[in-house]
Short mmCIF file of C-alpha atoms and ligand atoms in Angstrom, two decimals:
data_model
loop_
_atom_site.label_atom_id
_atom_site.label_comp_id
_atom_site.label_asym_id
_atom_site.label_seq_id
_atom_site.Cartn_x
_atom_site.Cartn_y
_atom_site.Cartn_z
CA UNK A 1 23.53 43.05 -27.59
CA UNK A 2 23.44 39.47 -26.47
CA UNK A 3 20.31 40.15 -24.49
CA UNK A 4 18.56 41.40 -27.63
CA UNK A 5 19.74 38.42 -29.60
CA UNK A 6 18.12 36.18 -27.08
CA UNK A 7 14.85 38.03 -27.26
CA UNK A 8 14.89 37.88 -31.00
CA UNK A 9 15.47 34.24 -31.26
CA UNK A 10 12.36 33.71 -29.26
CA UNK A 11 10.42 36.11 -31.41
CA UNK A 12 11.67 35.30 -34.85
CA UNK A 13 12.44 31.65 -34.66
CA UNK A 14 11.54 29.22 -32.07
CA UNK A 15 10.89 25.79 -33.32
CA UNK A 16 9.81 24.36 -36.58
CA UNK A 17 9.51 20.80 -37.67
CA UNK A 18 12.14 19.56 -40.01
CA UNK A 19 10.77 18.81 -43.44
CA UNK A 20 12.19 15.33 -43.09
CA UNK A 21 9.70 14.70 -40.36
CA UNK A 22 6.70 15.99 -42.20
CA UNK A 23 5.23 12.53 -42.71
CA UNK A 24 3.62 12.84 -39.31
CA UNK A 25 1.63 15.51 -37.56
CA UNK A 26 3.56 17.63 -35.16
CA UNK A 27 4.17 15.46 -32.12
CA UNK A 28 4.36 17.04 -28.73
CA UNK A 29 6.51 17.33 -26.81
CA UNK A 30 9.04 18.49 -29.35
CA UNK A 31 12.53 17.17 -29.07
CA UNK A 32 14.77 19.96 -30.17
CA UNK A 33 18.40 20.92 -30.47
CA UNK A 34 19.88 24.41 -30.15
CA UNK A 35 22.07 25.44 -33.10
CA UNK A 36 24.22 27.93 -31.25
CA UNK A 37 27.24 29.65 -32.83
CA UNK A 38 25.79 29.31 -36.33
CA UNK A 39 24.09 32.61 -37.06
CA UNK A 40 25.38 34.32 -33.93
CA UNK A 41 29.05 33.77 -33.16
CA UNK A 42 29.91 32.50 -29.70
CA UNK A 43 33.68 32.49 -29.66
CA UNK A 44 34.13 29.75 -27.07
CA UNK A 45 32.41 27.20 -29.29
CA UNK A 46 34.89 27.48 -32.13
CA UNK A 47 37.83 29.68 -31.19
CA UNK A 48 39.71 28.81 -34.38
CA UNK A 49 37.32 31.02 -36.37
CA UNK A 50 39.24 33.95 -34.91
CA UNK A 51 42.66 32.64 -35.90
CA UNK A 52 42.97 34.71 -39.09
CA UNK A 53 42.51 38.00 -37.24
CA UNK A 54 45.62 40.12 -36.88
CA UNK A 55 46.12 40.97 -33.21
CA UNK A 56 43.34 38.56 -32.35
CA UNK A 57 44.01 39.07 -28.66
CA UNK A 58 43.21 42.79 -29.03
CA UNK A 59 39.58 42.54 -30.05
CA UNK A 60 36.94 45.18 -29.52
CA UNK A 61 35.89 45.46 -25.90
CA UNK A 62 39.03 43.87 -24.44
CA UNK A 63 40.17 45.32 -21.13
CA UNK A 64 43.86 46.14 -20.97
CA UNK A 65 46.34 47.63 -18.52
CA UNK A 66 49.68 49.27 -19.26
CA UNK A 67 52.69 48.94 -16.96
CA UNK A 68 55.47 51.44 -17.62
CA UNK A 69 58.68 49.41 -17.70
CA UNK A 70 60.72 52.45 -16.75
CA UNK A 71 58.74 53.41 -13.66
CA UNK A 72 57.29 49.98 -12.94
CA UNK A 73 53.95 51.76 -12.38
CA UNK A 74 50.62 51.48 -14.12
CA UNK A 75 49.11 54.02 -16.42
CA UNK A 76 46.05 55.46 -14.72
CA UNK A 77 43.18 57.69 -15.75
CA UNK A 78 43.12 59.93 -12.70
CA UNK A 79 39.67 59.95 -11.05
CA UNK A 80 38.60 57.29 -13.54
CA UNK A 81 38.45 59.90 -16.31
CA UNK A 82 37.72 63.58 -16.91
CA UNK A 83 41.30 64.70 -16.40
CA UNK A 84 44.93 63.70 -17.00
CA UNK A 85 46.61 60.33 -17.27
CA UNK A 86 49.33 59.57 -14.77
CA UNK A 87 51.72 56.67 -14.31
CA UNK A 88 52.04 56.23 -10.59
CA UNK A 89 49.95 53.26 -9.54
CA UNK A 90 51.53 50.20 -8.04
CA UNK A 91 48.68 47.84 -8.74
CA UNK A 92 46.01 47.95 -11.43
CA UNK A 93 42.30 48.34 -10.75
CA UNK A 94 39.40 50.16 -12.44
CA UNK A 95 41.19 53.46 -13.09
CA UNK A 96 44.17 51.59 -14.55
CA UNK A 97 42.01 49.55 -16.91
CA UNK A 98 41.29 50.69 -20.46
CA UNK A 99 38.64 49.27 -22.75
CA UNK A 100 39.69 48.88 -26.37
CA UNK A 101 37.48 50.21 -29.14
CA UNK A 102 39.11 48.59 -32.13
CA UNK A 103 39.32 50.77 -35.25
CA UNK A 104 41.33 48.23 -37.21
CA UNK A 105 44.11 45.73 -36.68
CA UNK A 106 46.46 48.10 -34.89
CA UNK A 107 44.52 51.33 -34.24
CA UNK A 108 42.35 51.74 -31.18
CA UNK A 109 40.43 54.14 -29.00
CA UNK A 110 41.06 53.71 -25.29
CA UNK A 111 38.01 54.17 -23.10
CA UNK A 112 38.42 54.78 -19.38
CA UNK A 113 36.16 53.86 -16.48
CA UNK A 114 34.01 57.02 -16.68
CA UNK A 115 33.57 56.38 -20.41
CA UNK A 116 35.79 59.18 -21.74
CA UNK A 117 38.41 58.44 -24.35
CA UNK A 118 42.12 58.96 -23.99
CA UNK A 119 43.33 61.76 -26.24
CA UNK A 120 45.76 64.61 -26.58
CA UNK A 121 45.47 67.67 -24.37
CA UNK A 122 47.49 70.87 -24.62
CA UNK A 123 49.78 69.67 -21.89
CA UNK A 124 49.88 65.93 -21.47
CA UNK A 125 47.57 63.09 -22.28
CA UNK A 126 44.00 63.31 -21.01
CA UNK A 127 40.79 61.33 -20.88
CA UNK A 128 38.19 64.05 -21.38
CA UNK A 129 36.43 63.47 -24.69
CA UNK A 130 33.09 61.68 -24.75
CA UNK A 131 33.43 60.86 -28.43
CA UNK A 132 36.44 59.28 -30.04
CA UNK A 133 37.90 61.30 -32.91
CA UNK A 134 41.25 61.25 -34.70
CA UNK A 135 42.82 62.82 -31.62
CA UNK A 136 41.60 59.86 -29.53
CA UNK A 137 43.13 57.25 -31.83
CA UNK A 138 46.28 55.32 -30.90
CA UNK A 139 48.34 52.77 -32.73
CA UNK A 140 49.46 49.93 -30.49
CA UNK A 141 52.93 48.98 -31.72
CA UNK A 142 54.04 45.59 -30.46
CA UNK A 143 57.57 44.24 -30.19
CA UNK A 144 57.95 41.45 -32.74
CA UNK A 145 59.37 38.83 -30.43
CA UNK A 146 57.52 39.96 -27.30
CA UNK A 147 54.01 41.04 -28.28
CA UNK A 148 53.04 42.14 -24.78
CA UNK A 149 55.72 44.81 -24.93
CA UNK A 150 54.07 47.80 -26.58
CA UNK A 151 54.38 51.47 -27.38
CA UNK A 152 51.43 53.76 -28.01
CA UNK A 153 51.68 56.04 -31.02
CA UNK A 154 49.39 59.04 -30.79
CA UNK A 155 47.56 60.80 -33.63
CA UNK A 156 50.30 63.45 -33.79
CA UNK A 157 52.78 60.76 -34.85
CA UNK A 158 54.65 60.70 -31.54
CA UNK A 159 54.77 58.05 -28.85
CA UNK A 160 53.35 58.33 -25.39
CA UNK A 161 56.00 58.61 -22.74
CA UNK A 162 56.04 58.76 -18.98
CA UNK A 163 58.06 61.88 -18.28
CA UNK A 164 57.39 61.38 -14.63
CA UNK A 165 54.85 59.57 -12.50
CA UNK A 166 52.48 62.50 -12.90
CA UNK A 167 53.23 63.64 -16.44
CA UNK A 168 52.36 61.50 -19.46
CA UNK A 169 52.91 63.21 -22.80
CA UNK A 170 52.74 62.31 -26.49
CA UNK A 171 56.00 63.70 -27.81
CA UNK A 172 58.52 60.85 -27.86
CA UNK A 173 60.51 59.93 -30.93
CA UNK A 174 62.85 57.22 -29.64
CA UNK A 175 62.51 53.62 -30.73
CA UNK A 176 64.25 51.38 -28.25
CA UNK A 177 62.53 48.54 -26.44
CA UNK A 178 64.67 48.80 -23.32
CA UNK A 179 63.06 48.68 -19.91
CA UNK A 180 64.44 52.16 -19.29
CA UNK A 181 62.64 53.61 -22.32
CA UNK A 182 59.86 55.94 -21.11
CA UNK A 183 57.59 54.93 -24.01
CA UNK A 184 57.65 51.19 -23.36
CA UNK A 185 54.79 49.43 -21.57
CA UNK A 186 53.88 45.87 -20.78
CA UNK A 187 50.29 45.34 -21.80
CA UNK A 188 48.11 42.96 -19.79
CA UNK A 189 44.92 41.77 -21.42
CA UNK A 190 42.60 41.13 -18.51
CA UNK A 191 39.25 40.54 -20.16
CA UNK A 192 38.22 39.73 -23.69
CA UNK A 193 35.00 39.32 -25.65
CA UNK A 194 34.53 36.95 -28.58
CA UNK A 195 31.19 37.50 -30.23
CA UNK A 196 29.80 38.41 -33.64
CA UNK A 197 30.82 42.05 -33.19
CA UNK A 198 34.39 41.06 -32.35
CA UNK A 199 34.82 38.61 -35.22
CA UNK A 200 33.40 40.93 -37.89
CA UNK A 201 35.15 44.00 -36.54
CA UNK A 202 38.34 41.95 -36.13
CA UNK A 203 38.49 40.69 -39.69
CA UNK A 204 37.44 44.06 -41.04
CA UNK A 205 35.11 45.01 -43.89
CA UNK A 206 36.98 43.16 -46.65
CA UNK A 207 37.63 39.80 -45.01
CA UNK A 208 34.68 39.53 -42.61
CA UNK A 209 32.02 38.90 -45.31
CA UNK A 210 34.10 36.03 -46.73
CA UNK A 211 34.86 34.48 -43.35
CA UNK A 212 31.26 34.70 -42.16
CA UNK A 213 29.82 33.33 -45.40
CA UNK A 214 32.22 30.39 -45.26
CA UNK A 215 31.17 29.79 -41.65
CA UNK A 216 27.42 29.92 -42.40
CA UNK A 217 27.89 27.58 -45.38
CA UNK A 218 29.83 24.97 -43.44
CA UNK A 219 28.98 25.08 -39.75
CA UNK A 220 25.42 23.81 -40.15
CA UNK A 221 24.38 22.16 -43.41
CA UNK A 222 21.47 20.26 -44.87
CA UNK A 223 23.32 17.08 -43.89
CA UNK A 224 23.09 18.12 -40.26
CA UNK A 225 19.35 18.62 -40.57
CA UNK A 226 19.03 15.12 -42.04
CA UNK A 227 21.11 13.72 -39.20
CA UNK A 228 19.07 15.60 -36.59
CA UNK A 229 15.83 14.35 -38.11
CA UNK A 230 17.05 10.78 -38.54
CA UNK A 231 17.93 10.70 -34.88
CA UNK A 232 14.49 11.45 -33.62
CA UNK A 233 14.56 15.19 -33.10
CA UNK A 234 11.70 17.19 -34.53
CA UNK A 235 12.73 20.78 -34.03
CA UNK A 236 15.68 23.11 -34.00
CA UNK A 237 16.22 26.37 -32.24
CA UNK A 238 18.31 28.90 -34.14
CA UNK A 239 19.64 31.95 -32.29
CA UNK A 240 19.84 34.99 -34.56
CA UNK A 241 21.25 38.45 -33.94
CA UNK A 242 19.12 41.58 -33.88
CA UNK A 243 21.02 42.80 -36.95
CA UNK A 244 19.44 40.03 -39.06
CA UNK A 245 16.39 42.30 -39.26
CA UNK A 246 18.47 44.65 -41.43
CA UNK A 247 20.04 41.97 -43.59
CA UNK A 248 21.55 42.22 -46.24
CA UNK A 249 22.82 45.61 -45.01
CA UNK A 250 23.19 45.40 -41.23
CA UNK A 251 24.99 48.18 -39.37
CA UNK A 252 28.78 47.86 -39.35
CA UNK A 253 30.72 45.84 -38.49
CA UNK A 254 28.08 43.11 -38.95
CA UNK A 255 27.91 41.64 -42.42
CA UNK A 256 24.97 40.54 -44.53
CA UNK A 257 24.10 36.98 -45.42
CA UNK A 258 22.77 35.39 -42.26
CA UNK A 259 19.16 35.87 -43.37
CA UNK A 260 19.83 33.87 -46.54
CA UNK A 261 21.37 31.12 -44.44
CA UNK A 262 18.27 31.10 -42.25
CA UNK A 263 16.03 30.99 -45.31
CA UNK A 264 17.95 27.97 -46.53
CA UNK A 265 17.31 26.21 -43.24
CA UNK A 266 13.57 26.58 -43.73
CA UNK A 267 13.80 24.66 -47.00
CA UNK A 268 15.93 21.83 -45.57
C1 NAG B 546 43.74 51.85 -39.47
O1 NAG B 546 43.15 53.08 -39.02
C2 NAG B 546 44.07 54.16 -39.02
C3 NAG B 546 43.41 55.32 -38.34
O2 NAG B 546 42.15 55.60 -38.87
C4 NAG B 546 44.51 54.44 -40.44
O3 NAG B 546 45.41 55.52 -40.47
C5 NAG B 546 45.17 53.20 -41.01
O4 NAG B 546 45.52 53.39 -42.35
C6 NAG B 546 44.25 52.00 -40.88
N1 NAG B 546 45.01 50.80 -41.23
C7 NAG B 546 44.48 49.81 -41.93
C8 NAG B 546 45.35 48.63 -42.15
O5 NAG B 546 43.34 49.84 -42.36
#
């Protein structure tokens, strides 16, 4: 995704002289500034944009690991996927790492190393499906005062539990948060992504259009172009996402409006 965005910003937009510098012919070499994080979100540049997202540490693409508090062992997709889940690993590595596909603020698909999704088998919990359906959807329920303590509610309405180190099932109805509870896990978030996909998916279809529009309207403005021009720069470089080509109706979760913002920049 990012790779495409880079290609596109070369193709679509490279440099153009600010209208405030149009008194002179284009002078080479250009002195330009890169306007990153405006039309393509780069989370590290303004992390606070993500602050309104519920469960903002569980964004799409995050890598997580689950330690059973009862067994003190990690949940593991045996063989990296294609068969059952077990809970017998002492230390977490690839097979014990699950990639979140975020459905909404608390519902997720869990993708294992071999790219299958965790779901419900006849006997026990398995990672065999190549496409995530209802059966591969889990609610991550967090403890209010200790958000890294979680339980996983399966699509059948029951919680995952570690019956033994080699049998993980989705049939638990208890609700305690004790260490000895077979449905309680400590979640470790070991890798996160913070891009345009994560911010739009994270806010969801109702809030994301408002948040992104407010960002586009305020992050770079005509005043900035005046300032850039007044300080001797003659060009700007504006990274855009590949989805701008389908604006105003880009594929979900991206939201429309960035093309209008870009159009505005051409008139500044
Ligand atoms: C989140 O997705 C789940 C599963 O599709 C659904 O049951 C639930 O109502 C959704 N919650 C919200 C807040 O949209």
